[in-house]
């Protein structure tokens, strides 16, 4: 789903628009997750299958490789980034700093030519093979730049040991010509035979309603609804070697996919794409119901954005009820299929953002940073510190140690020699202190955020007193 700006939906004639936990610790993952525990040296892909790297750092650069639950993603755009064709160059100029900070992947906006030409954010796709090199829809370049600039960006990201994810819009198309449609008895804007690339031409036969049925799971914004049941559409999207998926992966060198508005079609579509094309994938299934998110992720064989976590964080941090963080979330069901986030280009509800980032960057799941939060709004030094903590300390499964309206304490239990951490989040207006049980006996620990100057030593029974500043957080681990 995305913001509905009238400008991007102009199509000649049509313009449519859309309990509180006790101090007793409770493990957030069950016994089977023990086999899925990860550490920085244990890399796991999007479907939960482990593969060995020997070390999760590149032996050439020492920078962290991408893996869900072990990496950090940057959403490298926001809604209405500056038009004028310079966005690819803007992102390119930031890649080295992002990589040095420990960010392992970037998610780009839809890169192909869309109906609203130089003003489009890409969510109204016309020609999947025009990356800013054909004169159509009133422009040669896209809003973001030229194909050459996009290729340079991807090449630079790979040189920095970063993965690049393409935003893919498969539900709907826009910008076709009017044609008589025997299935509707009217004219529809479904003639894409004149697209400049000449690849993946489409007519009314390839959109609902058609010979395959009246509709699929959902349509969006009045746009022509692409029919994935059509073998011709399947062939061009994910089967043929020069089709959309394989061209993006093998020629353009994208490493993975963010699938837009996956409520609009069955999860089998993403499953088939993943089976034929490969690469990391995450779906935008906008639903706070964790059962629904888990159902979609399992059937799509894909990661999914953890909207359950997003809405719980909003209620917890902005509603002064941190006990809500005990509730179920996708990362607790399967951290290797959960992409966590605080803000994105569509929704920006959480006001206590640093507390939310301290949560997702210390907990399981694949955390995502939002460009504006990182580059413009929040303290970049604090976010870089949390990225470092995530990449170096946030290992093992999670135990919630304490929660009430104002305080939340959780422990990452460590893995394979990495000691893990204890995170303390305080949403009150005064300093707080609390005794907690760690995994470390008679060991000096410290706060790796620098928000506390304490260097306490745990007792022989592993208990220790820690502290946290008002409206702040601390992250404790072995002082080494």
Coordinates of C-alpha atoms in Angstrom, one line a residue:
X1 CA 0.0 0.0 0.0
X2 CA 1.1 3.5 -0.6
X3 CA -0.1 7.1 -0.3
X4 CA -2.8 8.1 -2.7
X5 CA -1.7 11.3 -4.4
X6 CA -4.1 12.3 -7.2
X7 CA -1.2 13.3 -9.4
X8 CA 0.0 9.7 -9.8
X9 CA -3.4 8.4 -10.5
X10 CA -4.2 10.6 -13.4
X11 CA -5.1 8.4 -16.4
X12 CA -6.8 10.4 -19.1
X13 CA -10.4 9.8 -18.1
X14 CA -10.2 8.0 -14.7
X15 CA -8.9 9.2 -11.4
X16 CA -9.8 6.9 -8.6
X17 CA -8.8 6.7 -5.4
X18 CA -8.4 3.8 -0.3
X19 CA -1.3 -7.2 30.1
X20 CA 1.2 -6.6 32.1
X21 CA 4.0 -9.1 32.6
X22 CA 5.4 -10.0 36.1
X23 CA 9.0 -10.0 37.0
X24 CA 9.2 -13.7 36.2
X25 CA 10.9 -14.0 32.9
X26 CA 9.0 -15.3 29.9
X27 CA 10.7 -16.6 26.8
X28 CA 9.4 -15.1 23.6
X29 CA 10.4 -18.0 21.4
X30 CA 9.7 -21.7 21.9
X31 CA 12.1 -24.6 22.0
X32 CA 12.2 -25.1 18.2
X33 CA 13.7 -21.6 17.9
X34 CA 16.8 -22.9 19.7
X35 CA 17.9 -24.4 16.4
X36 CA 17.3 -21.0 14.7
X37 CA 19.3 -19.0 17.1
X38 CA 21.8 -16.8 15.4
X39 CA 25.0 -15.0 16.1
X40 CA 27.0 -12.7 14.0
X41 CA 28.9 -15.7 12.6
X42 CA 25.7 -17.7 11.9
X43 CA 24.0 -16.5 8.7
X44 CA 20.4 -17.4 7.9
X45 CA 18.5 -16.6 4.8
X46 CA 14.9 -15.4 4.4
X47 CA 13.3 -18.8 4.6
X48 CA 15.1 -19.8 7.8
X49 CA 17.7 -22.1 6.2
X50 CA 21.1 -21.7 7.6
X51 CA 24.2 -21.4 5.5
X52 CA 27.8 -21.1 6.6
X53 CA 30.0 -18.1 5.9
X54 CA 32.6 -18.9 8.6
X55 CA 32.0 -15.3 9.7
X56 CA 29.2 -12.9 9.0
X57 CA 31.7 -10.3 8.0
X58 CA 33.1 -10.2 4.5
X59 CA 36.7 -11.5 4.6
X60 CA 37.6 -8.7 2.1
X61 CA 36.1 -5.7 3.8
X62 CA 35.2 -6.7 7.3
X63 CA 31.7 -5.3 6.8
X64 CA 28.6 -7.2 7.7
X65 CA 26.8 -9.3 5.2
X66 CA 23.0 -9.2 4.8
X67 CA 20.9 -11.8 6.6
X68 CA 17.4 -11.4 8.2
X69 CA 17.9 -11.1 11.9
X70 CA 21.6 -10.4 11.4
X71 CA 21.6 -7.3 9.3
X72 CA 20.2 -3.8 9.1
X73 CA 18.2 -2.5 6.2
X74 CA 17.8 1.2 5.1
X75 CA 14.7 2.3 3.3
X76 CA 16.5 4.6 1.0
X77 CA 13.7 7.0 0.1
X78 CA 10.6 8.7 1.5
X79 CA 7.4 9.8 -0.1
X80 CA 7.9 12.7 -2.5
X81 CA 11.6 12.7 -2.5
X82 CA 12.8 15.7 -4.6
X83 CA 11.9 15.3 -8.3
X84 CA 14.4 16.2 -11.0
X85 CA 16.2 12.9 -11.6
X86 CA 18.9 13.2 -8.9
X87 CA 17.7 10.8 -6.2
X88 CA 19.9 7.8 -7.4
X89 CA 23.0 10.1 -7.2
X90 CA 21.9 11.3 -3.7
X91 CA 21.7 7.8 -2.4
X92 CA 24.9 6.8 -4.1
X93 CA 26.7 9.6 -2.2
X94 CA 25.6 8.2 1.1
X95 CA 26.4 4.5 0.6
X96 CA 30.0 4.5 2.0
X97 CA 28.9 6.2 5.2
X98 CA 25.9 3.8 5.6
X99 CA 28.1 0.8 5.0
X100 CA 30.7 2.0 7.5
X101 CA 27.9 2.5 10.0
X102 CA 26.9 -1.2 9.7
X103 CA 23.9 -1.0 7.3
X104 CA 23.9 -4.1 5.2
X105 CA 21.2 -3.5 2.6
X106 CA 19.1 -0.7 1.0
X107 CA 15.5 -0.8 -0.3
X108 CA 15.0 1.4 -3.3
X109 CA 11.6 2.8 -4.6
X110 CA 10.1 1.3 -7.8
X111 CA 12.7 2.0 -10.4
X112 CA 10.8 1.7 -13.7
X113 CA 8.9 4.3 -15.7
X114 CA 5.4 5.0 -14.3
X115 CA 2.3 6.7 -15.7
X116 CA 3.0 10.1 -14.0
X117 CA 6.5 10.2 -15.6
X118 CA 8.9 12.7 -14.0
X119 CA 6.7 13.2 -10.9
X120 CA 5.8 9.6 -10.2
X121 CA 7.1 7.7 -7.1
X122 CA 6.8 4.6 -9.2
X123 CA 3.8 2.9 -7.8
X124 CA 1.8 3.4 -11.0
X125 CA 4.0 1.2 -13.3
X126 CA 3.7 1.4 -17.1
X127 CA 6.9 -0.2 -18.5
X128 CA 8.8 -2.5 -16.2
X129 CA 11.9 -2.4 -18.5
X130 CA 12.2 1.4 -18.7
X131 CA 14.6 2.5 -16.0
X132 CA 15.0 6.0 -17.3
X133 CA 16.3 5.3 -20.9
X134 CA 13.2 5.7 -23.0
X135 CA 11.2 8.8 -23.9
X136 CA 7.7 8.0 -22.7
X137 CA 5.1 9.4 -20.2
X138 CA 6.6 12.8 -20.7
X139 CA 10.2 12.1 -19.7
X140 CA 13.3 10.1 -20.4
X141 CA 14.6 9.8 -16.8
X142 CA 12.4 8.7 -14.0
X143 CA 11.8 10.9 -11.0
X144 CA 14.9 9.3 -9.5
X145 CA 17.3 9.5 -12.4
X146 CA 18.6 7.6 -15.4
X147 CA 19.3 3.9 -15.9
X148 CA 23.0 4.6 -15.9
X149 CA 22.8 6.4 -12.5
X150 CA 20.8 3.4 -11.1
X151 CA 23.3 0.9 -12.4
X152 CA 26.1 3.1 -10.8
X153 CA 24.2 3.1 -7.5
X154 CA 23.8 -0.7 -7.5
X155 CA 27.5 -1.2 -8.5
X156 CA 28.6 1.1 -5.7
X157 CA 26.4 -0.6 -3.1
X158 CA 27.9 -4.0 -4.0
X159 CA 31.4 -2.6 -3.8
X160 CA 30.4 -1.5 -0.2
X161 CA 29.2 -5.0 0.5
X162 CA 25.6 -3.9 0.6
X163 CA 22.6 -5.7 -0.9
X164 CA 20.0 -3.8 -3.0
X165 CA 16.3 -4.6 -2.9
X166 CA 13.9 -3.5 -5.6
X167 CA 10.4 -2.3 -4.8
X168 CA 8.2 -4.4 -7.1
X169 CA 4.5 -3.4 -7.9
X170 CA 2.8 -6.5 -9.3
X171 CA -0.8 -5.9 -8.4
X172 CA -1.7 -3.1 -10.9
X173 CA -0.5 -1.1 -13.9
X174 CA -1.2 2.4 -15.1
X175 CA -0.7 4.5 -18.2
X176 CA -2.1 2.2 -20.8
X177 CA -4.1 3.3 -23.8
X178 CA -7.9 3.0 -24.1
X179 CA -9.2 -0.1 -25.9
X180 CA -12.6 -1.8 -26.4
X181 CA -12.9 -4.6 -23.8
X182 CA -15.3 -7.4 -24.5
X183 CA -15.2 -8.6 -20.9
X184 CA -16.5 -5.4 -19.5
X185 CA -18.5 -4.1 -22.6
X186 CA -16.7 -0.8 -22.2
X187 CA -13.4 0.8 -23.0
X188 CA -10.6 0.2 -20.5
X189 CA -7.1 1.6 -20.1
X190 CA -5.5 -1.7 -20.6
X191 CA -3.6 -1.4 -23.9
X192 CA 0.2 -1.5 -23.1
X193 CA 1.3 -2.7 -26.5
X194 CA 3.0 0.6 -27.3
X195 CA 5.4 0.6 -24.4
X196 CA 8.8 1.9 -25.4
X197 CA 10.8 -1.1 -24.3
X198 CA 8.7 -3.5 -26.3
X199 CA 8.9 -6.0 -23.5
X200 CA 5.9 -7.5 -21.6
X201 CA 3.2 -5.9 -23.8
X202 CA -0.2 -6.2 -22.3
X203 CA -3.9 -5.9 -23.3
X204 CA -7.3 -6.4 -21.7
X205 CA -6.7 -10.2 -21.8
X206 CA -4.0 -9.8 -19.1
X207 CA -6.1 -7.9 -16.6
X208 CA -9.2 -8.8 -14.6
X209 CA -11.9 -9.3 -15.5
X210 CA -10.9 -11.7 -18.3
X211 CA -11.1 -15.3 -19.4
X212 CA -9.6 -16.4 -16.1
X213 CA -12.2 -14.8 -13.9
X214 CA -13.7 -11.6 -12.6
X215 CA -11.1 -10.7 -10.0
X216 CA -8.4 -11.9 -7.7
X217 CA -7.8 -11.0 -4.0
X218 CA -7.9 -7.3 -4.4
X219 CA -7.5 -4.2 -6.7
X220 CA -6.0 -0.8 -5.9
X221 CA -7.0 2.7 -6.8
X222 CA -9.1 1.9 -9.8
X223 CA -6.0 0.8 -11.7
X224 CA -6.1 -2.2 -14.2
X225 CA -5.6 -5.3 -12.0
X226 CA -2.9 -7.6 -13.4
X227 CA -4.0 -11.2 -13.8
X228 CA -1.4 -13.5 -12.4
X229 CA -3.4 -16.6 -13.3
X230 CA -2.6 -15.8 -17.0
X231 CA 0.4 -18.0 -18.1
X232 CA 1.6 -15.1 -20.3
X233 CA 1.8 -12.8 -17.3
X234 CA 3.6 -15.5 -15.2
X235 CA 6.0 -16.0 -18.1
X236 CA 6.9 -12.4 -18.3
X237 CA 7.1 -11.8 -14.6
X238 CA 9.1 -14.7 -13.2
X239 CA 9.6 -17.5 -15.7
X240 CA 11.4 -16.4 -18.8
X241 CA 15.1 -15.5 -18.7
X242 CA 14.5 -12.0 -20.1
X243 CA 11.4 -11.4 -18.0
X244 CA 11.0 -8.9 -15.2
X245 CA 12.3 -10.9 -12.2
X246 CA 15.3 -12.4 -13.9
X247 CA 16.2 -9.3 -15.8
X248 CA 16.2 -7.3 -12.5
X249 CA 18.2 -9.9 -10.8
X250 CA 20.7 -11.0 -13.4
X251 CA 21.1 -7.9 -15.6
X252 CA 20.3 -5.0 -13.2
X253 CA 21.8 -7.0 -10.3
X254 CA 19.1 -6.4 -7.7
X255 CA 19.5 -8.8 -4.7
X256 CA 16.0 -9.0 -3.5
X257 CA 12.5 -7.7 -3.5
X258 CA 10.0 -5.6 -1.5
X259 CA 6.6 -6.6 -2.9
X260 CA 4.1 -3.8 -2.8
X261 CA 0.4 -4.3 -1.8
X262 CA 0.5 -8.1 -1.5
X263 CA -3.1 -8.1 -0.3
X264 CA -4.0 -7.7 -3.9
X265 CA -3.0 -11.2 -5.0
X266 CA -2.5 -14.6 -3.6
X267 CA 0.7 -15.5 -1.7
X268 CA 1.4 -18.1 -4.3
X269 CA 2.5 -15.3 -6.7
X270 CA 5.4 -14.3 -4.4
X271 CA 6.1 -18.0 -3.7
X272 CA 6.4 -18.7 -7.5
X273 CA 8.6 -15.6 -8.0
X274 CA 10.9 -16.7 -5.2
X275 CA 11.1 -20.2 -6.5
X276 CA 12.0 -19.1 -10.0
X277 CA 13.9 -15.9 -9.5
X278 CA 15.5 -16.2 -6.0
X279 CA 16.8 -13.4 -3.8
X280 CA 15.6 -12.0 -0.5
X281 CA 11.9 -11.0 -0.4
X282 CA 9.6 -9.1 2.0
X283 CA 5.9 -8.4 1.4
X284 CA 3.9 -5.4 2.4
X285 CA 0.9 -7.2 4.0
X286 CA -0.7 -4.3 5.9
X287 CA -2.3 -6.1 8.8
X288 CA -1.8 -6.0 12.5
X289 CA -3.0 -9.5 13.0
X290 CA 0.0 -11.7 13.6
X291 CA -1.8 -14.8 12.6
X292 CA -2.5 -13.3 9.2
X293 CA 1.1 -12.1 8.8
X294 CA 2.4 -15.6 9.6
X295 CA 0.0 -17.2 7.2
X296 CA 1.1 -15.0 4.4
X297 CA 4.8 -15.4 5.1
X298 CA 4.6 -19.1 5.2
X299 CA 2.5 -19.4 2.1
X300 CA 4.6 -16.9 0.2
X301 CA 7.9 -18.4 1.4
X302 CA 8.9 -14.8 2.2
X303 CA 9.6 -12.4 4.9
X304 CA 6.8 -9.9 5.8
X305 CA 6.8 -6.5 7.4
X306 CA 6.0 -6.8 11.1
X307 CA 2.9 -4.6 11.3
X308 CA 1.9 -6.3 14.5
X309 CA 5.2 -5.1 16.1
X310 CA 4.7 -1.6 14.5
X311 CA 1.3 -1.1 16.0
X312 CA 2.2 -2.5 19.4
X313 CA 5.2 -0.2 19.6
X314 CA 3.0 2.8 18.7
X315 CA 0.5 1.9 21.5
X316 CA 3.3 1.0 24.0
X317 CA 5.6 4.0 23.6
X318 CA 3.1 6.7 22.7
X319 CA 0.3 5.3 24.9
X320 CA 2.5 4.8 28.0
X321 CA 1.9 1.1 28.3
X322 CA 5.2 -0.8 27.7
X323 CA 3.5 -4.0 29.0
X324 CA 2.0 -4.2 25.5
X325 CA 5.4 -5.3 24.3
X326 CA 4.6 -8.7 25.8
X327 CA 2.0 -9.2 23.2
X328 CA 2.5 -11.4 20.1
X329 CA 4.4 -10.1 17.1
X330 CA 5.7 -11.6 13.9
X331 CA 9.3 -11.6 15.1
X332 CA 8.3 -13.7 18.1
X333 CA 6.7 -16.3 15.7
X334 CA 9.6 -16.4 13.3
X335 CA 12.4 -13.8 13.5
X336 CA 13.8 -14.9 10.2
X337 CA 10.6 -13.9 8.3
X338 CA 10.0 -10.7 10.2
X339 CA 11.1 -7.3 9.0
X340 CA 10.7 -4.7 11.7
X341 CA 10.3 -1.0 11.2
X342 CA 9.5 2.3 13.0
X343 CA 8.5 4.5 10.1
X344 CA 8.1 4.1 6.3
X345 CA 7.0 6.1 3.3
X346 CA 3.3 5.3 4.0
X347 CA 2.9 5.6 7.8
X348 CA 4.6 7.7 10.5
X349 CA 2.6 7.2 13.7
X350 CA 5.2 6.6 16.4
X351 CA 6.5 9.8 18.0
X352 CA 8.9 8.1 20.5
X353 CA 11.1 7.0 17.7
X354 CA 14.4 6.6 19.4
X355 CA 12.7 4.3 22.0
X356 CA 11.2 2.3 19.1
X357 CA 14.6 2.0 17.4
X358 CA 16.2 0.9 20.6
X359 CA 13.6 -1.8 20.6
X360 CA 13.9 -3.2 17.1
X361 CA 17.7 -2.8 17.0
X362 CA 18.1 -4.9 20.1
X363 CA 15.4 -7.5 19.4
X364 CA 15.1 -10.3 16.9
X365 CA 13.9 -9.7 13.3
X366 CA 15.4 -7.8 10.4
X367 CA 15.3 -4.1 11.5
X368 CA 14.7 -1.3 8.9
X369 CA 15.9 2.3 9.2
X370 CA 13.9 5.0 7.5
X371 CA 15.9 7.5 5.4
X372 CA 14.3 10.7 6.9
X373 CA 14.7 9.4 10.5
X374 CA 18.4 8.6 9.9
X375 CA 19.4 11.5 7.7
X376 CA 17.2 14.4 8.9
X377 CA 15.1 13.9 12.0
X378 CA 16.9 11.8 14.7
X379 CA 20.4 11.8 16.2
X380 CA 22.5 9.9 13.7
X381 CA 25.2 9.2 16.3
X382 CA 22.6 7.5 18.5
X383 CA 21.3 5.4 15.7
X384 CA 24.8 4.4 14.6
X385 CA 25.4 3.3 18.2
X386 CA 22.3 1.1 18.1
X387 CA 23.3 -0.3 14.7
X388 CA 26.7 -1.3 16.2
X389 CA 25.0 -2.8 19.2
X390 CA 22.7 -4.8 16.9
X391 CA 25.5 -6.1 14.8
X392 CA 27.8 -7.0 17.7
X393 CA 25.7 -7.8 20.7
X394 CA 22.1 -8.7 19.7
X395 CA 22.5 -12.4 19.6
X396 CA 20.4 -15.4 20.7
X397 CA 16.7 -15.7 21.5
X398 CA 14.8 -13.2 23.7
X399 CA 13.6 -13.3 27.3
X400 CA 11.4 -10.5 28.7
X401 CA 12.5 -9.8 32.2
X402 CA 10.2 -7.1 33.4
X403 CA 7.5 -4.8 32.0
X404 CA 5.0 -2.3 33.3
X405 CA 3.5 1.0 32.0
X406 CA 6.8 2.8 32.0
X407 CA 9.6 0.2 32.1
X408 CA 10.6 -2.7 29.9
X409 CA 13.6 -4.9 30.3
X410 CA 14.5 -7.8 28.0
X411 CA 17.5 -10.1 27.6
X412 CA 19.1 -11.4 24.4
X413 CA 20.5 -14.7 25.6
X414 CA 23.6 -14.8 23.5
X415 CA 24.9 -17.5 21.2
X416 CA 28.0 -19.5 20.5
X417 CA 30.3 -17.4 22.7
X418 CA 28.7 -14.1 22.2
X419 CA 27.3 -12.9 25.5
X420 CA 24.1 -11.2 24.3
X421 CA 22.7 -8.1 26.1
X422 CA 20.1 -6.7 28.4
X423 CA 18.1 -3.7 27.1
X424 CA 16.3 -1.4 29.5
X425 CA 13.7 1.1 28.1
X426 CA 12.3 3.8 30.4
X427 CA 9.3 5.8 29.2
X428 CA 8.9 7.7 32.4
X429 CA 10.1 11.2 33.2
X430 CA 12.7 10.2 35.8
X431 CA 15.7 7.9 36.2
X432 CA 14.8 4.3 37.0
X433 CA 16.8 1.5 38.6
X434 CA 16.0 -2.2 38.6
X435 CA 17.5 -5.5 39.7
X436 CA 17.5 -8.0 36.8
X437 CA 18.8 -11.5 36.2
X438 CA 21.5 -11.8 33.5
X439 CA 23.4 -14.7 32.1
X440 CA 26.6 -13.6 33.6
X441 CA 27.9 -14.5 37.1
X442 CA 30.5 -12.3 38.9
X443 CA 31.1 -10.3 35.7
X444 CA 31.6 -6.6 35.2
X445 CA 29.1 -5.1 32.7
X446 CA 28.6 -1.7 31.1
X447 CA 26.0 0.3 29.2
X448 CA 27.1 0.3 25.6
X449 CA 25.0 3.4 24.8
X450 CA 26.9 5.7 27.1
X451 CA 23.6 6.8 28.7
X452 CA 24.7 5.4 32.1
X453 CA 28.2 5.7 33.6
X454 CA 27.7 2.7 35.9
X455 CA 30.1 -0.3 35.6
X456 CA 28.3 -2.8 37.9
X457 CA 29.4 -6.3 38.6
X458 CA 26.9 -9.1 38.6
X459 CA 26.5 -11.2 41.7
X460 CA 27.3 -14.9 41.8
X461 CA 23.7 -15.7 41.1
X462 CA 23.8 -13.5 38.0
X463 CA 21.6 -10.7 39.4
X464 CA 22.6 -7.1 39.0
X465 CA 21.1 -3.6 39.4
X466 CA 21.0 -1.5 36.3
X467 CA 19.6 2.0 35.5
X468 CA 18.0 3.9 32.7
X469 CA 17.5 7.6 32.1
X470 CA 14.1 9.3 31.6
X471 CA 12.5 8.8 28.2
X472 CA 15.6 6.8 27.3
X473 CA 17.3 3.4 27.1
X474 CA 20.4 1.6 28.1
X475 CA 21.9 -1.6 26.7
X476 CA 24.1 -3.7 29.0
X477 CA 26.6 -6.4 28.2
X478 CA 29.9 -7.8 29.3
X479 CA 32.6 -5.2 29.5
X480 CA 35.0 -6.4 26.9

